[in-house]
Coordinates of C-alpha atoms in Angstrom, one line a residue:
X1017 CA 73.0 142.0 108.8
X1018 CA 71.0 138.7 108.9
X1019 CA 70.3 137.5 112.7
X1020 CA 69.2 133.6 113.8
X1021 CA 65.8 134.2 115.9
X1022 CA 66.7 131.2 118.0
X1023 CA 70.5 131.3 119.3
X1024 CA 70.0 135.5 119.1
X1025 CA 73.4 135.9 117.3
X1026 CA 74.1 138.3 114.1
X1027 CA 75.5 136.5 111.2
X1028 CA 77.4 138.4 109.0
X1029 CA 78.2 138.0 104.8
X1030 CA 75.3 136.2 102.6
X1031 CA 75.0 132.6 104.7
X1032 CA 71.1 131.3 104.3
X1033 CA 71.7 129.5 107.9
X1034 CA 72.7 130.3 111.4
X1035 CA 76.1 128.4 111.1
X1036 CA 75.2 127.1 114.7
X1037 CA 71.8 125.5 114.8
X1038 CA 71.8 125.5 111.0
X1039 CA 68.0 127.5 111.2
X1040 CA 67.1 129.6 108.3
X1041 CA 68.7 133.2 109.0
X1042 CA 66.3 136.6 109.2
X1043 CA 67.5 140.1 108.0
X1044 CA 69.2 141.3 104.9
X1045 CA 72.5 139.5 103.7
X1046 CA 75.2 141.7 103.4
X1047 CA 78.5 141.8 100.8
X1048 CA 80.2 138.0 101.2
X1049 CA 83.1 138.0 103.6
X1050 CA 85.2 134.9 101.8
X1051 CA 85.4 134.2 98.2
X1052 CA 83.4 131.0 96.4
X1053 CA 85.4 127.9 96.0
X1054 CA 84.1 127.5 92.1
X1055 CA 87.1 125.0 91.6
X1056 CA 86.1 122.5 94.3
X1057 CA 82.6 123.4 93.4
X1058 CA 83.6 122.1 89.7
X1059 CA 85.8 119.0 90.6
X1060 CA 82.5 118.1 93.1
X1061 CA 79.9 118.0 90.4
X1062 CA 82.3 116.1 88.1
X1063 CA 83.0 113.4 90.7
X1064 CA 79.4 113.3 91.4
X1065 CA 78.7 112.8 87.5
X1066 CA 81.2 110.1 86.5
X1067 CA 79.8 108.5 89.7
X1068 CA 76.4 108.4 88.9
X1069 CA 77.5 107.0 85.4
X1070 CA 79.9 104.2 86.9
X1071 CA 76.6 103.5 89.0
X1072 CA 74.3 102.9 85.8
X1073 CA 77.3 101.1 84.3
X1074 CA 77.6 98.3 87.4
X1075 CA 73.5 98.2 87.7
X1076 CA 72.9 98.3 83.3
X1077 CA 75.6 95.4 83.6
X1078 CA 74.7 93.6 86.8
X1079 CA 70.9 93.2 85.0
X1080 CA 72.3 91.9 81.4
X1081 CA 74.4 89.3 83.0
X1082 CA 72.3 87.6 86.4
X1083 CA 68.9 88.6 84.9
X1084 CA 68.9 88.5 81.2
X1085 CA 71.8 85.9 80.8
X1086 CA 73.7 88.0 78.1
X1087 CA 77.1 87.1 77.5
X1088 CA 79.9 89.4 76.4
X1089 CA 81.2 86.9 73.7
X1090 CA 79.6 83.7 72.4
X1091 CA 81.7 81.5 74.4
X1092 CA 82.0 83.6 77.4
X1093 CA 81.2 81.0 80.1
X1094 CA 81.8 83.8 83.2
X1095 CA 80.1 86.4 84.9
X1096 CA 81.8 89.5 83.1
X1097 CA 79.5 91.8 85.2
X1098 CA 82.0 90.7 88.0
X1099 CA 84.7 91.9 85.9
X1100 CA 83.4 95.3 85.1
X1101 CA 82.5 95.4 88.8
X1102 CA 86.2 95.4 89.7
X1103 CA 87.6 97.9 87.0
X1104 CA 85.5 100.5 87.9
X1105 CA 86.1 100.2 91.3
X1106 CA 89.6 100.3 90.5
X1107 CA 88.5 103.4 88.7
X1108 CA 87.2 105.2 91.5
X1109 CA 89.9 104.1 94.0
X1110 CA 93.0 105.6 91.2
X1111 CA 89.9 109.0 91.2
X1112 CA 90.2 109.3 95.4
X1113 CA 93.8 109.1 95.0
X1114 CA 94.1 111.9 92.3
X1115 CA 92.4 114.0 94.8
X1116 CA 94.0 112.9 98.2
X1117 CA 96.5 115.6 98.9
X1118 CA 100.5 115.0 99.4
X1119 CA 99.9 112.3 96.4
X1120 CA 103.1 113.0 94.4
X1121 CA 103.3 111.9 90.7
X1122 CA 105.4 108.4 91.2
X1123 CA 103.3 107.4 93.7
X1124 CA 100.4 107.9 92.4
X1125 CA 101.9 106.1 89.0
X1126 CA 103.2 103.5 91.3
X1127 CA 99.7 102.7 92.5
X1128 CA 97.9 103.0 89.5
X1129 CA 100.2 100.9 87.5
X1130 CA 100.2 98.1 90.0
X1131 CA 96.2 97.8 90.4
X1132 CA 95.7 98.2 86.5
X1133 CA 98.3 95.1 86.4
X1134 CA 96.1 93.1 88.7
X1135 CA 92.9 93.8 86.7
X1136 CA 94.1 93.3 83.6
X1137 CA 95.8 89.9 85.1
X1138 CA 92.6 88.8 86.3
X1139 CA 90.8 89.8 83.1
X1140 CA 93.2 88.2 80.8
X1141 CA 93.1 84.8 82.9
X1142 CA 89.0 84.8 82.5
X1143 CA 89.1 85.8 78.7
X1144 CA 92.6 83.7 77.9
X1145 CA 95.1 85.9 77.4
X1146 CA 97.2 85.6 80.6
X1147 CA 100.1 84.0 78.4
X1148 CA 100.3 87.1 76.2
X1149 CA 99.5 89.1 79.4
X1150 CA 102.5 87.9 81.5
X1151 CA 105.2 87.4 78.5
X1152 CA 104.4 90.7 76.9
X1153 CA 102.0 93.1 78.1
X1154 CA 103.2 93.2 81.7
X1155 CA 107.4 93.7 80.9
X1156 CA 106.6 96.8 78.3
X1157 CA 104.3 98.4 81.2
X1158 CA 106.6 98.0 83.7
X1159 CA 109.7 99.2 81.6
X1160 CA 107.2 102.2 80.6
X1161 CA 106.6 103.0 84.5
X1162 CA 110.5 102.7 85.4
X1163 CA 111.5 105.4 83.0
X1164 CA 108.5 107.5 84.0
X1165 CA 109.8 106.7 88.0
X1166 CA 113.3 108.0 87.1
X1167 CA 112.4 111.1 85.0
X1168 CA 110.3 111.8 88.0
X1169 CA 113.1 111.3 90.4
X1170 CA 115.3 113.8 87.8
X1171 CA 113.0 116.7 88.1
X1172 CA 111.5 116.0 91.5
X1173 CA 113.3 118.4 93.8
X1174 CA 111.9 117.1 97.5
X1175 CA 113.5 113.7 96.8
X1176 CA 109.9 111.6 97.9
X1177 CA 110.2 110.1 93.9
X1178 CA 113.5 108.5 95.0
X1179 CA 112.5 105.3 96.8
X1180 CA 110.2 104.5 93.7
X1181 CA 112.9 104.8 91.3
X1182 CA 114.8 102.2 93.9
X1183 CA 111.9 100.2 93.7
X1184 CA 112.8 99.7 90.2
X1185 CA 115.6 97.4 90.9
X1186 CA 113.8 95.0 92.6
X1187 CA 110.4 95.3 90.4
X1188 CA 113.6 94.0 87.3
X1189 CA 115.3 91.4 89.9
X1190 CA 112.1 89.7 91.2
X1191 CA 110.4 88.1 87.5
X1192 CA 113.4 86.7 86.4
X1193 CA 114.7 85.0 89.8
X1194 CA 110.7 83.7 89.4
X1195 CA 111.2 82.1 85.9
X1196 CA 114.7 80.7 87.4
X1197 CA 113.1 79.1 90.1
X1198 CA 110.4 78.1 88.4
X1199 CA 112.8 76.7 86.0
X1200 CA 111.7 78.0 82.8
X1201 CA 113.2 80.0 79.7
X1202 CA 113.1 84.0 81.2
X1203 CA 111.5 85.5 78.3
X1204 CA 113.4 88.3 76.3
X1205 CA 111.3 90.9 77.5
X1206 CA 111.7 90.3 80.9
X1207 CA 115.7 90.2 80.4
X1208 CA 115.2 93.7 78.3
X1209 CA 113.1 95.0 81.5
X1210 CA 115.9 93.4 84.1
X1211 CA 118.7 95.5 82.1
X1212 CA 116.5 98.2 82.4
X1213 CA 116.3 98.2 86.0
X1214 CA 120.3 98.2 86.2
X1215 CA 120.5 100.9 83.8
X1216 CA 118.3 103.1 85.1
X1217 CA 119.4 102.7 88.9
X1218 CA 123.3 103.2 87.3
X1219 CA 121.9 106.9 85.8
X1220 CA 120.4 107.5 89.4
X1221 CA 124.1 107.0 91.1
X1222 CA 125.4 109.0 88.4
X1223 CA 122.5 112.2 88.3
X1224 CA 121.6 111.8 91.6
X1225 CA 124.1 109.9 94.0
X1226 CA 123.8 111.4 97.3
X1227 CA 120.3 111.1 97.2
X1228 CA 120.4 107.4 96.7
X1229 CA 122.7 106.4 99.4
X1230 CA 120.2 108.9 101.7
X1231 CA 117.4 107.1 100.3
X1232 CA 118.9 103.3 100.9
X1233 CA 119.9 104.7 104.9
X1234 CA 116.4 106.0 105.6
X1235 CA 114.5 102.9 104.3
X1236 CA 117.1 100.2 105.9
X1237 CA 118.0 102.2 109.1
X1238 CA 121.7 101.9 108.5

């Protein structure tokens, strides 16, 4: 059994310091008392790794763009180091959410959908796509992430995926009450996505229709 020379305490199992004053540990180790963590070992060193590299990406970038003046296209009249700045620290905030615990799938979807939709809406407005961002990128992601929400809520037993497939409705409601107020044509894919929204929240009250009214009284307090 290994002892620490300076609190005067035996340590038992293999540790290499006094788990106290944190002092190198005399003596023989002896068989390990808990088993090693290999996984979070694993999922450490890969964090670590894609973080170094996201690192070299912002510095590698950062350098082409302020110090060498590169541009990423011949009429690029922008900073696009600034861009790649924010997406990968969009990466790494959708990473720490993979990993928080008591993340459950639609959330996590939730999240990650909505910040990849404010990149790439920043992005396109810079490089001069936000018209083929808005009128057709945006409706076909978010009609992709309502179905995802409500198979989630289908197979989801706890009932936590239910207030994002309820979010639906309003996510279908809200763009085309903007394009009325804003008094323009609503673009068919945003009517497609709006009748998607009903659908989808109909099949809830018919799969799932307790849990809906539950869900609707906890959130409003009614």
């Amino acid at each position: 059994m290994k002892n620490c020379p300076y609190c005067n305490i035996k340590v038992g199992g293999d540790l290499k310091k006094c788990p106290f004053c944190q002092s190198r540990l005399a003596g023989e180790a002896e068989d390990r008392y808990f088993p090693t963590q290999t996984i979070l070992k694993l999922q450490s060193f890969f964090y670590k790794l894609q973080l170094f590299i996201v690192w070299i990406i912002i510095i590698t970038s950062i350098g082409l763009d302020f110090f060498f003046g590169l541009p990423l296209y011949p009429s690029c009249k922008f900073h696009w180091s600034l861009l790649i700045i924010m997406w990968l620290l969009a990466f790494e905030f959708t990473i720490i959410r993979l990993f928080k615990k008591g993340m459950n799938a639609s959330r996590v979807l939730s999240i990650s959908v909505v910040l990849v939709m404010i990149m790439l809406g920043i992005t396109a407005y810079y490089v001069g796509f936000l018209k083929i961002f808005v009128y057709w990128v945006l409706p076909n992601v978010v009609m992709a992430t309502m179905v995802a929400n409500f198979v989630f809520s289908m197979l989801d037993k706890s009932g936590n995926a239910m207030v994002y497939l309820l979010t639906n409705l309003l996510i279908g409601i809200l763009p085309y009450i903007a394009f009325y107020v804003l008094k323009r044509n609503c673009p068919l894919e945003w009517i497609i996505c709006l009748l998607v929204s009903f659908a989808l929240f109909v099949g809830a009250i018919i799969f799932r229709g307790r849990e809906v009214v539950n869900e609707i009284q906890r959130r409003l307090s009614v």
